[in-house]
PDB file of C-alpha atoms in Angstrom:
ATOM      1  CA  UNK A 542       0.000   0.000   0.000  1.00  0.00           C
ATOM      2  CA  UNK A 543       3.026   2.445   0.640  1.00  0.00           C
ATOM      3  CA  UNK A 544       4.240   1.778  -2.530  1.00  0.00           C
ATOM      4  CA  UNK A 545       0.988   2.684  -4.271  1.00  0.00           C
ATOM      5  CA  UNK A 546       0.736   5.973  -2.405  1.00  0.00           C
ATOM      6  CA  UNK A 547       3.982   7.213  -2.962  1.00  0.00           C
ATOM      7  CA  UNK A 548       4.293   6.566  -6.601  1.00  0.00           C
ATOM      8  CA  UNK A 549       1.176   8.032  -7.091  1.00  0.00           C
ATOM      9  CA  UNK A 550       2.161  11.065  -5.008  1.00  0.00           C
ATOM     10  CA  UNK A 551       5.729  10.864  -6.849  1.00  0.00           C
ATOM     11  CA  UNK A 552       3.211  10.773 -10.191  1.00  0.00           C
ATOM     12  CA  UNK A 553       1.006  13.829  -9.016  1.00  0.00           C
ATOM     13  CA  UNK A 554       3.959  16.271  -8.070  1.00  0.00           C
ATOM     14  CA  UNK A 555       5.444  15.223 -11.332  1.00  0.00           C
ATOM     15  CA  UNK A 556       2.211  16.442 -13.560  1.00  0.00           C
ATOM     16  CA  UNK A 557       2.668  19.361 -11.361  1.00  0.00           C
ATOM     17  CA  UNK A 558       5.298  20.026 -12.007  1.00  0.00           C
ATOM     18  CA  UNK A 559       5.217  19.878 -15.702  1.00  0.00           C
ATOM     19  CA  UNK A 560       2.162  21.665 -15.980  1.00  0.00           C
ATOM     20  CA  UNK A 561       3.929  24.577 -14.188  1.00  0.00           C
ATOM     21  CA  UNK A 562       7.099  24.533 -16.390  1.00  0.00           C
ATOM     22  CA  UNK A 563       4.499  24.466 -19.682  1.00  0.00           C
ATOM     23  CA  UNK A 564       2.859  27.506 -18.192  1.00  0.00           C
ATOM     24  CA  UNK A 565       5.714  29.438 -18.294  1.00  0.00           C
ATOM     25  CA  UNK A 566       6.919  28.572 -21.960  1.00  0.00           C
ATOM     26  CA  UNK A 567       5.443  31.287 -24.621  1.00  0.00           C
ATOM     27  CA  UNK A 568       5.534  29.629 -27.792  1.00  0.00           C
ATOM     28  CA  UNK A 569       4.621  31.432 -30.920  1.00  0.00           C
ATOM     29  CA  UNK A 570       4.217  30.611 -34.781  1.00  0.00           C
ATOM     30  CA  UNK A 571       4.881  32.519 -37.925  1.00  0.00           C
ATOM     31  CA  UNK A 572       3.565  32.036 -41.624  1.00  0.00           C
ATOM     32  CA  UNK A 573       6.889  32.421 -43.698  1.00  0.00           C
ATOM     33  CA  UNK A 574       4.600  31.982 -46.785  1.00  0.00           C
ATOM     34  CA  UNK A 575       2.124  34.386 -45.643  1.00  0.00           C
ATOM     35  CA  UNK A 576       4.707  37.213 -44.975  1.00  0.00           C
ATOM     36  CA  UNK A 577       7.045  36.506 -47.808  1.00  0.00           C
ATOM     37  CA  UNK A 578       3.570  37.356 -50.143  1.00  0.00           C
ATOM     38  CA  UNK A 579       2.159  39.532 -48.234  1.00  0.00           C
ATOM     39  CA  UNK A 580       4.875  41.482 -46.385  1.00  0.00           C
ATOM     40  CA  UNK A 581       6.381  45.290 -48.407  1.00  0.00           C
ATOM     41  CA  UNK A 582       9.714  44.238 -48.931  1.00  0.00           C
ATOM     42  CA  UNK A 583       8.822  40.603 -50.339  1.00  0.00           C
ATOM     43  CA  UNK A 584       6.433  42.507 -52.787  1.00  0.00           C
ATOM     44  CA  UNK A 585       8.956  44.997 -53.557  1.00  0.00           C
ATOM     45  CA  UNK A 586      11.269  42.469 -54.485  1.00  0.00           C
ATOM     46  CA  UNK A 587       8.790  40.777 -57.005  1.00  0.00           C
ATOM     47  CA  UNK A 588       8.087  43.411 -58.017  1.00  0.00           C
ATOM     48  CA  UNK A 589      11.952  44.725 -59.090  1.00  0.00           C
ATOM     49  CA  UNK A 590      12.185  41.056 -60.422  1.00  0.00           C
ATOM     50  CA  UNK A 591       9.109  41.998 -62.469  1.00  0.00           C
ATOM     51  CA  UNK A 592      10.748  44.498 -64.315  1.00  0.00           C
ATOM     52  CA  UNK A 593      14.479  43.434 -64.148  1.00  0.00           C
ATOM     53  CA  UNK A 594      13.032  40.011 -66.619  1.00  0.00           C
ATOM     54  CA  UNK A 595      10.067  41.722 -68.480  1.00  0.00           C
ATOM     55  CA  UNK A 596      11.921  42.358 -71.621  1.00  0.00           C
ATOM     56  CA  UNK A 597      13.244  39.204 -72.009  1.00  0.00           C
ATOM     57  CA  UNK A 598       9.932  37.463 -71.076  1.00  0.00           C
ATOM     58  CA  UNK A 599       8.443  39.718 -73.924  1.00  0.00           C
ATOM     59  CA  UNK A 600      10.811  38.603 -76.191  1.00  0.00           C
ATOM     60  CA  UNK A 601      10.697  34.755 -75.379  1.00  0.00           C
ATOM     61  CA  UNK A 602       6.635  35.270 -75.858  1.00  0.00           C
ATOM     62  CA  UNK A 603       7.608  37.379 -79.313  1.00  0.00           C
ATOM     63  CA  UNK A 604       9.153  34.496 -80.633  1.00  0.00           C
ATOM     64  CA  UNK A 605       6.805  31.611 -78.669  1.00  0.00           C
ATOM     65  CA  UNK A 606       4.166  33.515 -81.637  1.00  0.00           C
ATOM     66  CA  UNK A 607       6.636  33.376 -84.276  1.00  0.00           C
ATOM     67  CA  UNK A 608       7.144  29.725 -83.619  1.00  0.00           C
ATOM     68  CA  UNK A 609       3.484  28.953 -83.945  1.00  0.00           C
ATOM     69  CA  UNK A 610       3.364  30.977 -86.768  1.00  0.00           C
ATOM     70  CA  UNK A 611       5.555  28.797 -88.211  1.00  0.00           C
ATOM     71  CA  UNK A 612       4.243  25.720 -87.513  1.00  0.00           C
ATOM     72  CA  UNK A 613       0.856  26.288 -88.528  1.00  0.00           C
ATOM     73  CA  UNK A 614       2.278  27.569 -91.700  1.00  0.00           C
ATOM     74  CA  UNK A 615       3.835  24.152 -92.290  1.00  0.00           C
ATOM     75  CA  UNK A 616       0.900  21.830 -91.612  1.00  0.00           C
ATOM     76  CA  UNK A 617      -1.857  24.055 -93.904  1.00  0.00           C
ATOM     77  CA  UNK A 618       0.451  24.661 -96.053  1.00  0.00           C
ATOM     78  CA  UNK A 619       3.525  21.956 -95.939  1.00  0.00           C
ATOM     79  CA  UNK A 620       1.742  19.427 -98.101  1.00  0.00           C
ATOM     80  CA  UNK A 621       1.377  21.783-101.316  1.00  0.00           C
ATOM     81  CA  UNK A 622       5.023  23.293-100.883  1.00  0.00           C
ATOM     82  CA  UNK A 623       7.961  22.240-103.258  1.00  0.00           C
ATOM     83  CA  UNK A 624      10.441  19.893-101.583  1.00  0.00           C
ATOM     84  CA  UNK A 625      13.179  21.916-100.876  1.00  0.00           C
ATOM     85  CA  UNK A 626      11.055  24.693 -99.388  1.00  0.00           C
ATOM     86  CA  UNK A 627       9.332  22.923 -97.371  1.00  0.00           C
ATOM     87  CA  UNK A 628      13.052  21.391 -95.912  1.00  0.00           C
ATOM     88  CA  UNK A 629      14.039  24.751 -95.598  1.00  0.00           C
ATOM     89  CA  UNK A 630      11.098  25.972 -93.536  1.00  0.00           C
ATOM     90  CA  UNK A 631      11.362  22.848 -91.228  1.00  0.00           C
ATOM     91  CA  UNK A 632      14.986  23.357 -90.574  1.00  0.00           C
ATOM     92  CA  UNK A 633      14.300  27.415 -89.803  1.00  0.00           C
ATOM     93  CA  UNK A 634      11.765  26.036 -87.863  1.00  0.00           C
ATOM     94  CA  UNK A 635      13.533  23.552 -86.203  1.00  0.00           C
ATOM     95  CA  UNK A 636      16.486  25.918 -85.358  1.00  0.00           C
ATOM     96  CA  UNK A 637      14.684  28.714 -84.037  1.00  0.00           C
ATOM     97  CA  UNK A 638      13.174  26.615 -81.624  1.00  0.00           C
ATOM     98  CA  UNK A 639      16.219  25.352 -80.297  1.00  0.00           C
ATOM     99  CA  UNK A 640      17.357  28.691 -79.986  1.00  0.00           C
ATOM    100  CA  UNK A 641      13.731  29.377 -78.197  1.00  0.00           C
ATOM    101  CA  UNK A 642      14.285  26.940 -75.291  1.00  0.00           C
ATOM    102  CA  UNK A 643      17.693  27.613 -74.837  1.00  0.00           C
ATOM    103  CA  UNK A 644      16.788  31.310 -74.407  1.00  0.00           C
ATOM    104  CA  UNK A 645      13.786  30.355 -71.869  1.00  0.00           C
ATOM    105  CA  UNK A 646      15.938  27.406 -70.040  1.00  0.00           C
ATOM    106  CA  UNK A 647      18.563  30.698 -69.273  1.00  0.00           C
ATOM    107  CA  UNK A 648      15.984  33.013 -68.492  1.00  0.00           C
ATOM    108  CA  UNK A 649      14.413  30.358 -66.139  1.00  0.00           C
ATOM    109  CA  UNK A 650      17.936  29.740 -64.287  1.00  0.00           C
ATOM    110  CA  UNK A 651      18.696  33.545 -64.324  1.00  0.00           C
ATOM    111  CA  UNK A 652      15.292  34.416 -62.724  1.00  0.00           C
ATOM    112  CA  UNK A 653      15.133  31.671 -60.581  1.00  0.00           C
ATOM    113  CA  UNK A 654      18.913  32.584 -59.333  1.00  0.00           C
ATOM    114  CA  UNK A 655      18.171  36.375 -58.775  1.00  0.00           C
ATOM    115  CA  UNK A 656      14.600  35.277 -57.248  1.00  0.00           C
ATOM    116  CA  UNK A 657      16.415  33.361 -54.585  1.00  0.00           C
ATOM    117  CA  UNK A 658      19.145  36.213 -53.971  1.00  0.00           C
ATOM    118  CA  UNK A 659      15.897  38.545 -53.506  1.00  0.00           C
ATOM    119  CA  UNK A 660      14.122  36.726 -51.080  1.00  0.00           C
ATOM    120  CA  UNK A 661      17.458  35.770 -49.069  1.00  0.00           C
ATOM    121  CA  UNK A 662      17.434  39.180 -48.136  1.00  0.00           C
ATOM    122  CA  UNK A 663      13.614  39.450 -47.503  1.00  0.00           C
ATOM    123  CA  UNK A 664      13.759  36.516 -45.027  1.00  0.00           C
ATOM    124  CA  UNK A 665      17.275  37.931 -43.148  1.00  0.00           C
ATOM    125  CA  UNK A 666      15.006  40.816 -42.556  1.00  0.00           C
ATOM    126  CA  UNK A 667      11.816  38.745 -41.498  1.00  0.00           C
ATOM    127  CA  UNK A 668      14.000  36.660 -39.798  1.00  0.00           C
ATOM    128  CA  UNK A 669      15.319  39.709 -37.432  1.00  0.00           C
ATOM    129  CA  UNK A 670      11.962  41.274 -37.378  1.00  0.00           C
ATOM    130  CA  UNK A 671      10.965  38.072 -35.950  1.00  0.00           C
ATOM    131  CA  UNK A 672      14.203  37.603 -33.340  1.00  0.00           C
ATOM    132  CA  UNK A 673      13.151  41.614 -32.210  1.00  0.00           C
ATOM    133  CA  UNK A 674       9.655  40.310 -31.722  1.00  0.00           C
ATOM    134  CA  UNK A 675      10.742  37.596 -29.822  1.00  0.00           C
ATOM    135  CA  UNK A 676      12.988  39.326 -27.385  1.00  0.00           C
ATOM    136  CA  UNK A 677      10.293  42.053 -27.091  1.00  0.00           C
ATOM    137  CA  UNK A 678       7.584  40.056 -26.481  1.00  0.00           C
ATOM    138  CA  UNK A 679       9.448  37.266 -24.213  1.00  0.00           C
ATOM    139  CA  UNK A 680       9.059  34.445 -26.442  1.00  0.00           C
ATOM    140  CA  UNK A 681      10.459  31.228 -25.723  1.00  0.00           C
ATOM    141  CA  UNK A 682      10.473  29.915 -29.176  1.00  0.00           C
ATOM    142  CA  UNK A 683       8.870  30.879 -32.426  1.00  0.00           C
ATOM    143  CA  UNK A 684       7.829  27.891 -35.159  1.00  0.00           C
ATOM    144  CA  UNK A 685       7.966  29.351 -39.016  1.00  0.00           C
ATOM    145  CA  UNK A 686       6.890  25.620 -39.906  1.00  0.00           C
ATOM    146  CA  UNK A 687       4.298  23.679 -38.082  1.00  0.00           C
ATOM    147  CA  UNK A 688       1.620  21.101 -39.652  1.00  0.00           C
ATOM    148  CA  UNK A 689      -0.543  23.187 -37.356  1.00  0.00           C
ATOM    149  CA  UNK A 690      -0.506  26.347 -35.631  1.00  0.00           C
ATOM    150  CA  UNK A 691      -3.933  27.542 -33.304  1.00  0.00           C
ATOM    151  CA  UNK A 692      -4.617  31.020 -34.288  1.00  0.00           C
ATOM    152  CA  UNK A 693      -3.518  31.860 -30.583  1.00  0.00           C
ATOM    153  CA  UNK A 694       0.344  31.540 -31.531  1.00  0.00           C
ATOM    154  CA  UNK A 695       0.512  32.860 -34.927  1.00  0.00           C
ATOM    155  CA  UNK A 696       2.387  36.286 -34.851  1.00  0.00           C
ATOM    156  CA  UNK A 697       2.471  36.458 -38.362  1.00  0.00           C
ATOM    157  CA  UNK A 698       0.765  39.515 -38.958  1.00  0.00           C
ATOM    158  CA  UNK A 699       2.640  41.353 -35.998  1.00  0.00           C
ATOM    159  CA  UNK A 700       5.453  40.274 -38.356  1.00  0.00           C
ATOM    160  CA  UNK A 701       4.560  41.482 -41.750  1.00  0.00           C
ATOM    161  CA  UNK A 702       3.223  45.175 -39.383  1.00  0.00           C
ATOM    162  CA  UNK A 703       6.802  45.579 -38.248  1.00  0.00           C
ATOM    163  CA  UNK A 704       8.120  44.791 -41.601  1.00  0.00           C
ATOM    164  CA  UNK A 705       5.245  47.436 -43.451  1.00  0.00           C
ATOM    165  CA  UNK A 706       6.564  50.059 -40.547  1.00  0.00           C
ATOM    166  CA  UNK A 707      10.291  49.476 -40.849  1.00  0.00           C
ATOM    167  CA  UNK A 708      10.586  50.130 -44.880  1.00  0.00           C
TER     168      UNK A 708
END
């Protein structure tokens, strides 16, 4: 019987005793999705990117017409063309659109390469908006990735605030 009484009592001081260390842990949560749409900075940067590629994206879409141009020029009309022409077009056709995904396989890696050096300094500052927020605030740990977060933790838009403010 002593041994039941003290392992329960051992048991209830323990669940005390957690509960009271859990009580005193602030835990918060932040949407890095969320703020890297929604936030200034993130849609400055997409916005830079925007314009930085749009001349090349207009030209890739110049010659995506020319390229169907092309090729519906062949099949109405490749059947009633000489021989040799109709080589000729085929191989123009052919060679511009190697030239066409070469030129959108480099604009993809460029974009996707300045993208990723925009939004490496959009998340440094998120991340030290967030760290600020923390010490502020007195949070014990903040989640940017959770399967789920109550809407009690999530900080998020205190984030993408301080971010709007800070310019």
């Amino acid at each position: 019987m002593k041994g039941i009484g003290l392992s329960t009592l051992a048991a209830l001081l323990l669940a005390a005793f957690a509960q009271t260390a859990l009580a005193e842990v602030r835990v918060g949560f932040v949407n890095s999705d969320r703020v890297m749409k929604e936030a200034p900075p993130a849609k400055r940067a997409q916005q830079k990117l925007e314009k930085e590629f749009e001349k090349r994206d207009q030209d890739l879409q110049r010659i995506a017409k020319q390229l169907q141009g092309m090729q519906e020029n062949l099949e109405k009309n490749g059947m009633t063309m000489a021989e040799g022409e109709r080589r000729n077009k085929e191989r123009e056709f052919n060679e511009l659109n190697r030239d066409f995904q070469r030129k959108q396989r480099e604009f993809r890696e460029d974009l996707n390469q300045r993208r990723n050096e925009e939004l490496a300094g959009v998340l440094d500052r998120a991340n030290k908006t967030i760290k600020q927020i923390a010490e502020a605030e007195k949070y014990d740990i903040i989640f940017q990735e959770a399967v789920y977060a109550s809407p009690r933790i999530d900080i998020t838009d205190k984030v993408i605030k301080a971010l709007t403010e800070a310019k």
